[in-house]
Amino acid sequence: MQLVFTGIPGDRIRDIYYGSSLLFFPSFFSLLFPLYSMLSARRVLAKINNRGLATVSGLTKDSLVEMNLLEKGNYINYKQQLDNVNIVKERLGRPLTYAEKLLYGHLDKPHEQDIERGVSYLKLRPDRIACQDATAQMAILQFMSAGMPSVATPTTVHCDHLIQAQKGGAADLERAIRLNKEVYDFLATACAKYNIGFWKPGSGIIHQIVLENYAFPGELLIGTDSHTPNAGGLGQLAIGVGGADAVDVMAGLPWELKAPKIIGVKLTGRMNGWTSPKDIILKLAGITTVKGGTGAIVEYFGDGVDTFSCTGMATICNMGAEIGATTSVFPFNNSMVDFLDATGRSEIGQFAKVFQKEYLSADPGCEYDQVIEIDLNTLEPHINGPFTPDLATPVSKMKEVAVANDWPLEVKVGLIGSCTNSSYEDMTRAASIIEDAASHGVKAKSLYTVTPGSEQIRATIARDGQLKTFTDFGGSVLANACGPCIGQWDRQDIKKGDKNTIVSSFNRNFTSRNDGNPATHAFVASPEMVTAYAIAGDLRFNPLTDKLKDKDGNEFLLKDPVGVGLPVRGYDPGENTYQAPPEDRASVEVVISPSSDRLQKLTPFQPWDGKDAERLPILIKSVGKTTTDHISMAGPWLKYRGHLQNISNNYMIGAINAENGEANNVKNHYTGVYSGVPDTAAAYRDSGVKWVVIGGENFGEGSSREHAALEPRYLGGFAIITKSFARIHETNLKKQGLLPLNFTDLAAYDRIQPDDEVDILGLTELAPGKNVTLRVHPADGSPAWDTPLSHTYNSEQIEWFKYGSALNNMAAVKASK
Ligand code: MIC
Ligand code: SF4
């Protein structure tokens, strides 16, 4: 069966992906028709089940309850998970936190697994995998090399990252479908072939779709995106991983995770006025910094946890990625039951209640590794930034801080939406502020954009009038996608290099992230605060205390925002944007053109030569923040996410070279000629020279993109030596056969010079917990010096290094069977 369509007139393309699925895959009619009815059934259910909890009687621990409305035969496994938890509890002899229960409930071998928080590696069996289009391409290309007929774990792919915001919703979607046709075709056909659910462009942002359709309390989900933890708002353990980790689970292998520590965040009291869930995570980021959550799960508890909507909790968990946390989670509660009701999944909510006491709650007396307390009664709205999400300023201090730091005071653009903040509640609260301003004849001073998180949110706010409120206000409603959050923004209001301020309700604000302009000062705040800034047009504005002038020059104070957690009339599911895998999958062809510049089949990397590495040049010693955006930029480069050779041309182009303070300008160690980082790396590789990178703290923080690890491997890199790594990036490097190593003596980072050469010694005895040695040969001819380097390899991971990659290792194990 050939699923790639050709010869369809351009004006029907939108229908193909966005509107009528029947045109796309005529043979799916029978599959899609029930789906349509299911979606409308969902609407009806949502209407019936408002806040009151109608009990679905008759559910027992042995009941068979489907995990979602879209797949058949995937049942919730609470009973097994509870058995596992009981085994572990008996072994450890102590009460468990909520997150621990979910984690240990998914152990592959609960009887024999070593469990020490922060020390042992856990082997887990996730229930589900979610991939977004920008990371799915590489994941699927790797899965294809495993030669399996279908995925072993339920998986979905979501088209959200590749849609550029230019003119607004429908036009941008149409353009994206045209420009990315080849990639969407590849993903659609590969999904059909390997039994993966495919969410077409226009469906919405991965995390929102997961929350609305797949997430439920107690589930363990891995997702190839760092904001996967969003679903923690629905009591699920949802963890961001690199593509290669997802491939293991797709291939039926257990997934490995270093047993996380548990940080308890105790919430007391209740938010009021302008404060919203986003402010909790903005405040927390200020306390912990971007690396405070590394190696830990953040578990919320205290009487404050029952005061939010489910989507509010999802906002908090989503942005937990910005503090480096493995994931964040709220314990199962009534708001989750309400959300499950509203999304047509009442039975799941009721089933969860059956297990609430024993499985879906923290044990009394459980202990956290660290406890942080936040008092919601006194929590102020916060504005974090610029350039980093942990620079937190309460609104009452913003005027002073902004002036003192010489931040541009005029707010050029306010952007609401993204996976973090695009719920119905967010939209209704933002709209309430605009309506208040409009009643005084006031419109936006700044440009204002809205990205609905999903087609369901878009359709619901279109039906309920908030969308009109936004457009009447002068706002533009963008496609249901990541858009400006990931740099997919054709920004026209300023020139590159112009110093300016934007405020968004997104979660990331690294340099150049949104518009590619390093002079843009990007701040993150709640949608309510973003809207207030867009109205006032000034970063010094504090809506709690500062008055605005109405159309007649009279002063007024904006009213406190008001919103609704769940739509009173139920959600409107909007267009059907889902493609279920067909029954007959064997004959589906997955097409990759050999001449494509977007997609390229992967060639296995060479195994390690079995020797220590000697006299390696330093490609770059980077200073300051080196996020995955510095290592493998997004924005215009997103189009090469399926083509390793092409995307490698962005390797480290955003990182700052310690030698000259410049980006993308490094000296070739042998010729002395300065050039771009990727060119220099390729020149070394082509002359058979391996190289290393030297980096600072929390290297690779930010996203899950494994391109940041595949690229250096493809360009001939050997080791990445840093003060510390962000979790996902470190695993990604190991998976691709590169050596992630850490200075044990941090002063060695300062001592080593970009022109020095290095040996890495002790590799033949590489073993868990055993340091290797870095021998530095200074360029000035002074005597060589040694410094120890630590690593976090366990014995299985060492095999990945030896084989050249985890995938090579997997192939070798398969061949030996
Ligand atoms: C991000 O927010 O940086 C992204 C884009 O969603 C990434 C994934 C990617 O780079 O594809 C993430 O967070 O993992
Ligand atoms: Fe998309 Fe931005 Fe969310 Fe990443 S953080 S998934 S780019 S909306």
PDB file of C-alpha atoms in Angstrom, residues 129 131 135-155 157 186-187 189-196 224 242-253 585 590 592 600-602 706 710 736 806-808 810-811 814:
ATOM      1  CA  ILE A 129       5.548   6.835  24.385  1.00  0.00           C
ATOM      2  CA  CYS A 131       6.971  11.863  20.212  1.00  0.00           C
ATOM      3  CA  THR A 135      12.275  14.562  17.516  1.00  0.00           C
ATOM      4  CA  ALA A 136      10.141  11.731  16.102  1.00  0.00           C
ATOM      5  CA  GLN A 137      11.949  11.791  12.779  1.00  0.00           C
ATOM      6  CA  MET A 138      15.275  10.716  14.290  1.00  0.00           C
ATOM      7  CA  ALA A 139      13.583   8.335  16.727  1.00  0.00           C
ATOM      8  CA  ILE A 140      11.704   6.601  13.925  1.00  0.00           C
ATOM      9  CA  LEU A 141      14.778   6.501  11.690  1.00  0.00           C
ATOM     10  CA  GLN A 142      16.570   4.727  14.538  1.00  0.00           C
ATOM     11  CA  PHE A 143      13.612   2.426  15.198  1.00  0.00           C
ATOM     12  CA  MET A 144      13.591   1.465  11.521  1.00  0.00           C
ATOM     13  CA  SER A 145      17.193   0.263  11.828  1.00  0.00           C
ATOM     14  CA  ALA A 146      16.018  -2.119  14.569  1.00  0.00           C
ATOM     15  CA  GLY A 147      14.053  -3.996  11.859  1.00  0.00           C
ATOM     16  CA  MET A 148      10.887  -4.614  13.879  1.00  0.00           C
ATOM     17  CA  PRO A 149       7.385  -4.877  12.370  1.00  0.00           C
ATOM     18  CA  SER A 150       5.665  -2.654  14.945  1.00  0.00           C
ATOM     19  CA  VAL A 151       6.231  -0.815  18.190  1.00  0.00           C
ATOM     20  CA  ALA A 152       6.054  -2.919  21.337  1.00  0.00           C
ATOM     21  CA  THR A 153       4.586  -0.095  23.478  1.00  0.00           C
ATOM     22  CA  PRO A 154       1.649   2.177  22.526  1.00  0.00           C
ATOM     23  CA  THR A 155       3.101   5.230  20.789  1.00  0.00           C
ATOM     24  CA  VAL A 157       3.467  11.106  17.041  1.00  0.00           C
ATOM     25  CA  PHE A 186       7.300  10.167   6.175  1.00  0.00           C
ATOM     26  CA  LEU A 187       5.852  10.386   9.665  1.00  0.00           C
ATOM     27  CA  THR A 189       3.445   6.455   6.629  1.00  0.00           C
ATOM     28  CA  ALA A 190       5.936   5.302   9.253  1.00  0.00           C
ATOM     29  CA  CYS A 191       3.223   5.633  11.908  1.00  0.00           C
ATOM     30  CA  ALA A 192       0.828   3.621   9.800  1.00  0.00           C
ATOM     31  CA  LYS A 193       3.480   0.981   9.193  1.00  0.00           C
ATOM     32  CA  TYR A 194       4.688   0.588  12.770  1.00  0.00           C
ATOM     33  CA  ASN A 195       1.290   0.861  14.483  1.00  0.00           C
ATOM     34  CA  ILE A 196       1.690   4.385  15.861  1.00  0.00           C
ATOM     35  CA  THR A 224      10.746  12.767  23.282  1.00  0.00           C
ATOM     36  CA  GLY A 242      15.970  11.502  24.013  1.00  0.00           C
ATOM     37  CA  GLY A 243      14.838   9.621  20.919  1.00  0.00           C
ATOM     38  CA  ALA A 244      17.196   6.693  21.513  1.00  0.00           C
ATOM     39  CA  ASP A 245      15.601   6.024  24.907  1.00  0.00           C
ATOM     40  CA  ALA A 246      12.204   6.003  23.248  1.00  0.00           C
ATOM     41  CA  VAL A 247      13.516   3.590  20.628  1.00  0.00           C
ATOM     42  CA  ASP A 248      14.510   1.091  23.337  1.00  0.00           C
ATOM     43  CA  VAL A 249      10.979   1.102  24.674  1.00  0.00           C
ATOM     44  CA  MET A 250       9.467   0.967  21.189  1.00  0.00           C
ATOM     45  CA  ALA A 251      11.607  -2.131  20.658  1.00  0.00           C
ATOM     46  CA  GLY A 252      10.333  -3.758  23.867  1.00  0.00           C
ATOM     47  CA  LEU A 253      13.410  -3.209  26.024  1.00  0.00           C
ATOM     48  CA  ARG A 585       0.113  -2.401   7.883  1.00  0.00           C
ATOM     49  CA  VAL A 590       7.733   4.296   4.123  1.00  0.00           C
ATOM     50  CA  ILE A 592      12.643   8.377   2.018  1.00  0.00           C
ATOM     51  CA  GLN A 600      18.375  10.793   5.528  1.00  0.00           C
ATOM     52  CA  LYS A 601      18.691   7.154   6.524  1.00  0.00           C
ATOM     53  CA  LEU A 602      21.152   6.607   9.351  1.00  0.00           C
ATOM     54  CA  GLU A 706      19.244  14.154  20.665  1.00  0.00           C
ATOM     55  CA  LEU A 710      24.130  12.877  17.249  1.00  0.00           C
ATOM     56  CA  GLN A 736      25.297   7.785  20.640  1.00  0.00           C
ATOM     57  CA  ALA A 806      23.301   1.917  22.021  1.00  0.00           C
ATOM     58  CA  LEU A 807      21.728   1.038  18.685  1.00  0.00           C
ATOM     59  CA  ASN A 808      24.823  -0.907  17.567  1.00  0.00           C
ATOM     60  CA  MET A 810      21.057  -3.550  20.405  1.00  0.00           C
ATOM     61  CA  ALA A 811      21.774  -4.904  16.908  1.00  0.00           C
ATOM     62  CA  LYS A 814      19.784  -9.270  18.507  1.00  0.00           C
TER      63      LYS A 814
END
